[in-house]
Each structure stands twice: as C-alpha cells, then as structure tokens.
CSV table of C-alpha atoms in Angstrom, one decimal:
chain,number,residue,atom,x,y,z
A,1,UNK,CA,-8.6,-16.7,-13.4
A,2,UNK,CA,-10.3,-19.6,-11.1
A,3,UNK,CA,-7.3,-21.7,-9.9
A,4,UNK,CA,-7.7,-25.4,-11.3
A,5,UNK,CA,-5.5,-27.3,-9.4
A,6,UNK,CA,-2.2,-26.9,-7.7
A,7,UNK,CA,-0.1,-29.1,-9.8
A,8,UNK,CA,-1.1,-27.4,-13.2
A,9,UNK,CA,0.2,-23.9,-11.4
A,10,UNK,CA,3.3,-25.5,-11.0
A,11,UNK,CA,3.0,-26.8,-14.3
A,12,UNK,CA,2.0,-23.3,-15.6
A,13,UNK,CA,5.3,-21.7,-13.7
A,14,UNK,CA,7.4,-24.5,-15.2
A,15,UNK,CA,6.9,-23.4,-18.5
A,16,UNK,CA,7.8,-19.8,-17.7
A,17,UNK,CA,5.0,-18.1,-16.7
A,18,UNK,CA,6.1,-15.3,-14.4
A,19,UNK,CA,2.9,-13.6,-12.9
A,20,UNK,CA,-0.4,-15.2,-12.8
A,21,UNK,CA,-1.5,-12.4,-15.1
A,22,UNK,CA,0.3,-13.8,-17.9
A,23,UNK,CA,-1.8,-16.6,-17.9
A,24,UNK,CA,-4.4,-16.3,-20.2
A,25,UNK,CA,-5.9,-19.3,-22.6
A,26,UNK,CA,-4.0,-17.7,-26.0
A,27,UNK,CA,-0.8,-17.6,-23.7
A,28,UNK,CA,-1.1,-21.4,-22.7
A,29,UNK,CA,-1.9,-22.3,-26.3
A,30,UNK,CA,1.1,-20.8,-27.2
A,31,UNK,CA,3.5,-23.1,-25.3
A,32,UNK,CA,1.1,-26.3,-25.9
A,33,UNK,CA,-1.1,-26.2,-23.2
A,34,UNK,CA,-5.1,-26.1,-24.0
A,35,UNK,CA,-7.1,-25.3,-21.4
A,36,UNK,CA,-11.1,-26.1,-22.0
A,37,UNK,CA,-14.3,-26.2,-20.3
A,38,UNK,CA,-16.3,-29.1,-20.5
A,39,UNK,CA,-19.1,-28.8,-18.2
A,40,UNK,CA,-20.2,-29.5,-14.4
A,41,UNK,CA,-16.9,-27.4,-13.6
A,42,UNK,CA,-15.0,-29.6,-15.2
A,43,UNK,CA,-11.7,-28.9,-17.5
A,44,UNK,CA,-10.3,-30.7,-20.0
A,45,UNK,CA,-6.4,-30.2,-20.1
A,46,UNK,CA,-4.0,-31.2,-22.5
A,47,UNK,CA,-0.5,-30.7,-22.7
A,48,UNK,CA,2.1,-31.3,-25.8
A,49,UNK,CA,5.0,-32.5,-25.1
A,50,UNK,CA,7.6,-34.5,-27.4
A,51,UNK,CA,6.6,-36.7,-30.5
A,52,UNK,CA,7.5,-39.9,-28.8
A,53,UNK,CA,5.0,-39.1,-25.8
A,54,UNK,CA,2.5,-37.3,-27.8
A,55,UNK,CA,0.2,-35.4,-26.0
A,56,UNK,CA,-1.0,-35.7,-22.4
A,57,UNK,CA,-4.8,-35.5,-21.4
A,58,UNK,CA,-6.5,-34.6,-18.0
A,59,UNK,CA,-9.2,-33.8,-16.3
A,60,UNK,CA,-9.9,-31.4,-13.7
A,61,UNK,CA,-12.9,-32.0,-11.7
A,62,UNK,CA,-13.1,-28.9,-9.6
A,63,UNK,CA,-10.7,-27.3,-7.4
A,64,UNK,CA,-9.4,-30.6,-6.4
A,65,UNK,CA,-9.7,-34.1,-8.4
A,66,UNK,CA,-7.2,-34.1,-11.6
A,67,UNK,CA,-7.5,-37.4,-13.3
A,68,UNK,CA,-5.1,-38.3,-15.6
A,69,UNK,CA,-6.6,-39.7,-19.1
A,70,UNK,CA,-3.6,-41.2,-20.6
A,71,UNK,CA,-1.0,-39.9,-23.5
A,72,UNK,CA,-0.5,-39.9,-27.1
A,73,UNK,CA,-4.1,-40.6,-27.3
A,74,UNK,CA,-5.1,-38.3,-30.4
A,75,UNK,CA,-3.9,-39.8,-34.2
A,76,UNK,CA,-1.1,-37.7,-34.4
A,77,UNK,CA,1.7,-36.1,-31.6
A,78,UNK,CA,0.8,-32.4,-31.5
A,79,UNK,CA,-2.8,-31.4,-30.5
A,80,UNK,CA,-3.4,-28.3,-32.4
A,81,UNK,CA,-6.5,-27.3,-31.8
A,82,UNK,CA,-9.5,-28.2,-29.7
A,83,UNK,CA,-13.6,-27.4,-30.4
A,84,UNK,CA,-16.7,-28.7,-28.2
A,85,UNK,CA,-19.4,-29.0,-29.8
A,86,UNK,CA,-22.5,-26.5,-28.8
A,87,UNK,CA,-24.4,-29.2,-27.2
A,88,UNK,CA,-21.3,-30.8,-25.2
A,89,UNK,CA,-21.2,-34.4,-26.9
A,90,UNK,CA,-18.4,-34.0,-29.2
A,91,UNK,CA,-14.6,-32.9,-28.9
A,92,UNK,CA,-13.0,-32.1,-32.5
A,93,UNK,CA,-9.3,-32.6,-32.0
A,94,UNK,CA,-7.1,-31.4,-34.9
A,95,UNK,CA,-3.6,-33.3,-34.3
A,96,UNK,CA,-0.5,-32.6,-36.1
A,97,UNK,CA,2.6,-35.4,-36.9
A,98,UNK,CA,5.6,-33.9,-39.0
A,99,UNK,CA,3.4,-31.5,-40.4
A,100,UNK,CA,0.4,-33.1,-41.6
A,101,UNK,CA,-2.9,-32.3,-40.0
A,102,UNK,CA,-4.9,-35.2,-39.1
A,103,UNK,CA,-9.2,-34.3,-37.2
A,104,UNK,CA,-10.7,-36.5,-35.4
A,105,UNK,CA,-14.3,-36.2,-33.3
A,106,UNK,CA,-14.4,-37.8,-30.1
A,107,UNK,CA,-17.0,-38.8,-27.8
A,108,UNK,CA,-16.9,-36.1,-25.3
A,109,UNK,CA,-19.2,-38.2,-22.9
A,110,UNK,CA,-17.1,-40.9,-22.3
A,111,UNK,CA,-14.1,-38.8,-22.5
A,112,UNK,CA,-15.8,-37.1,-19.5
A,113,UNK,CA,-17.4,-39.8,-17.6
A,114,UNK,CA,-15.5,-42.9,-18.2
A,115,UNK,CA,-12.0,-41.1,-19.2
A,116,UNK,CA,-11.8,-43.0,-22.5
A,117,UNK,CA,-10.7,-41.6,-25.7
A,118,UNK,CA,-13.4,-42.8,-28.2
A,119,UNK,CA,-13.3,-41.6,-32.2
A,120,UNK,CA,-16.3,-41.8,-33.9
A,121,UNK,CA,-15.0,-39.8,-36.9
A,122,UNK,CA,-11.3,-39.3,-38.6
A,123,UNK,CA,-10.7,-37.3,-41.3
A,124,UNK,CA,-7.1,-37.0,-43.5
A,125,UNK,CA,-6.5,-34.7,-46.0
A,126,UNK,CA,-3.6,-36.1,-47.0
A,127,UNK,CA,-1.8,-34.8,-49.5
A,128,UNK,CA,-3.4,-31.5,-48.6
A,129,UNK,CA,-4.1,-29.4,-45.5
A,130,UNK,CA,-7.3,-28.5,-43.5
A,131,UNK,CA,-8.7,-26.7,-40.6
A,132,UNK,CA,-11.2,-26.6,-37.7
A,133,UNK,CA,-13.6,-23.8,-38.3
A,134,UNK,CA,-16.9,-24.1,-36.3
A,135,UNK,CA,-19.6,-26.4,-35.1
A,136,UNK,CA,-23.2,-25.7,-36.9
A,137,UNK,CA,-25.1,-28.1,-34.5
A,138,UNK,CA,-24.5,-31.4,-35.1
A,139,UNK,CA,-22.0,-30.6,-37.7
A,140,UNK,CA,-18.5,-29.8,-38.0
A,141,UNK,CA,-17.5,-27.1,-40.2
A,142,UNK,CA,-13.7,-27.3,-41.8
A,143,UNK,CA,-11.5,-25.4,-44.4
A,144,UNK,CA,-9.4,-27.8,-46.5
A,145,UNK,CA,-7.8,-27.7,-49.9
A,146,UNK,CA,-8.8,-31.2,-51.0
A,147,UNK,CA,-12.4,-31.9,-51.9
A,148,UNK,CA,-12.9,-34.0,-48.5
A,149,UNK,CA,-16.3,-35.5,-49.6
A,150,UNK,CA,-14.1,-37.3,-52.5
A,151,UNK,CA,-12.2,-39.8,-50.2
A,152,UNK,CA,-11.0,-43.2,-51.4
A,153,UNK,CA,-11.6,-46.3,-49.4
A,154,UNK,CA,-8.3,-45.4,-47.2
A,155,UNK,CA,-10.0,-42.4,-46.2
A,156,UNK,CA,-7.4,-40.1,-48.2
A,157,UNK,CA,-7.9,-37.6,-51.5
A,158,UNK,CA,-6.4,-38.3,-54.5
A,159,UNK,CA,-3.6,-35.8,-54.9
A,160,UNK,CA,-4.6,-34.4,-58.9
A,161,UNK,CA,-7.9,-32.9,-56.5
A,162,UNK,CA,-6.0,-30.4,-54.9
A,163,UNK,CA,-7.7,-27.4,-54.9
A,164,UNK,CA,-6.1,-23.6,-55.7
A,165,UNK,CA,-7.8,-22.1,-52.4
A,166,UNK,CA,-9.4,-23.8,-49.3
A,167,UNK,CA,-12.9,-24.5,-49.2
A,168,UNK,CA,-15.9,-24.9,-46.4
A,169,UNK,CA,-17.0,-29.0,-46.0
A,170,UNK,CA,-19.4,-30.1,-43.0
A,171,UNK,CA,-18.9,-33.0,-41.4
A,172,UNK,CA,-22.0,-34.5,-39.7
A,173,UNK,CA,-21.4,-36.1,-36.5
A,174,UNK,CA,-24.2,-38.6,-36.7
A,175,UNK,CA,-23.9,-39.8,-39.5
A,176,UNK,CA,-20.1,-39.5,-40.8
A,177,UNK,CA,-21.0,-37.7,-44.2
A,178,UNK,CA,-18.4,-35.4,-45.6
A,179,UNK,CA,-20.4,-32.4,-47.8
C-alpha cells in the first residue's frame, strides 16, 4: 500500500491497526474510514466520527499536502458509502442520521479543486430505505423500496408506496430525473 501521509498512519494506528498489512480499504471501511482515489494522485479521505461532528473530509495531494475540507459536510452524520462517478465529476455520498439513509451527488470538481462541498442532487427515501448500486455513465443506479421517481414537493415518498422488495431507479446527473 502507497503511504498517503504521515498523520493518516497515525490515524490508521490509532484506531487499532497493528501491522500495516491489516490495512486494507474493506478494513478501514470497517471502522469508518473511506479511503478513495480521485485522480492526479489525489485521495479523498473521510473519517466518521461522533453524530455531533459528523464526518470529517480531506484531501491528500500526494505524499505530502493533506488539506483539510471541513466536517459534518454530507446531509446526514455517518458517511456510509462513497461512489465516483466513471468520468471523475461526480461523488455519490450515501449518509446515514439515526438510521435513515439520505444520497446525495456532489460536484467532485470543486470538491477537488476548490475544496468545497457542492450538491447538485439529494435524494430521501424517507419512510423507506435505499442504496448506492452503480454509476451507468452519467447516471446513478440505486436500490430502494419506495418508488423514488414519485416524490412530493419535499422531496419525500408517500409512505402507502412502499414497495414489498427493493427496486433499480437511475438518477441522471444532469438533469436530476429520478426513473
């Protein structure tokens, strides 16, 4: 593994890693920490912490140049998952508060360049639950169990829509349509 920076080894040893075997990216998910490439040897770093804090985003320019984004920047505490999109533009970030799952697609660009967390697209399938699956190009595949392309005007599914098993919907990036 390409070191990344000497204060996220320390982080990494912090949180009870042992031998620098044991550090794998399914290891670090598992305590919180997501480790991603973003292009130009850059990482993208984020770390849970508690709900109060929220998550904390960084940077990693190379061996040397860690730049701090900023905390509690994604709708809800927990970052769950994380998904660039094929071309490098777009971050999906699934974030969880008390349970709920809230996505959300970021400008990866700016994220990048100008270390500013910019949504383009939230999506809340409140009452029910949903997924990160896959980009498709410009689209975002997700499983949910609430038809997502039936949102009211507060962005939320009536809760008689539930569905009995989850279902594929696409979001498209460019233009915000739920299908």
């Amino acid at each position: 593994m390409k070191i990344i920076g000497k204060s996220l080894i320390i982080l990494l040893l912090i949180a009870g890693f042992n031998y620098s075997q044991d550090i794998t990216p399914e290891a670090l998910k598992d305590k919180g920490v997501f480790i991603l490439s973003i292009g130009n040897d850059d990482t993208l770093c984020v770390i849970n912490t508690d709900y109060e804090k929220g998550a904390y985003w960084f940077i990693i320019k190379g061996a040397y140049g860690n730049r701090a984004i900023g905390n509690n920047l994604s709708q809800l505490a927990e970052v769950h998952h994380l998904l660039l999109s094929p071309d490098g533009k777009y971050l999906a970030v699934l974030s969880v508060g008390e349970g709920h799952p809230v996505i959300e697609v970021i400008d990866m660009q700016k994220l990048r360049d100008k270390y500013e967390y910019t949504t383009l697209h939230v999506l809340d399938p409140y009452p029910g639950v949903m997924t990160i699956d896959r980009w498709e190009g410009s689209k975002l595949i997700i499983d949910s169990n609430v038809p997502l392309n039936l949102r009211k005007e507060d962005g939320r599914v009536d809760p008689d829509l539930l569905l009995p098993e989850t279902k594929k919907f696409s979001l498209d990036v460019l233009t915000g349509k739920v299908e």
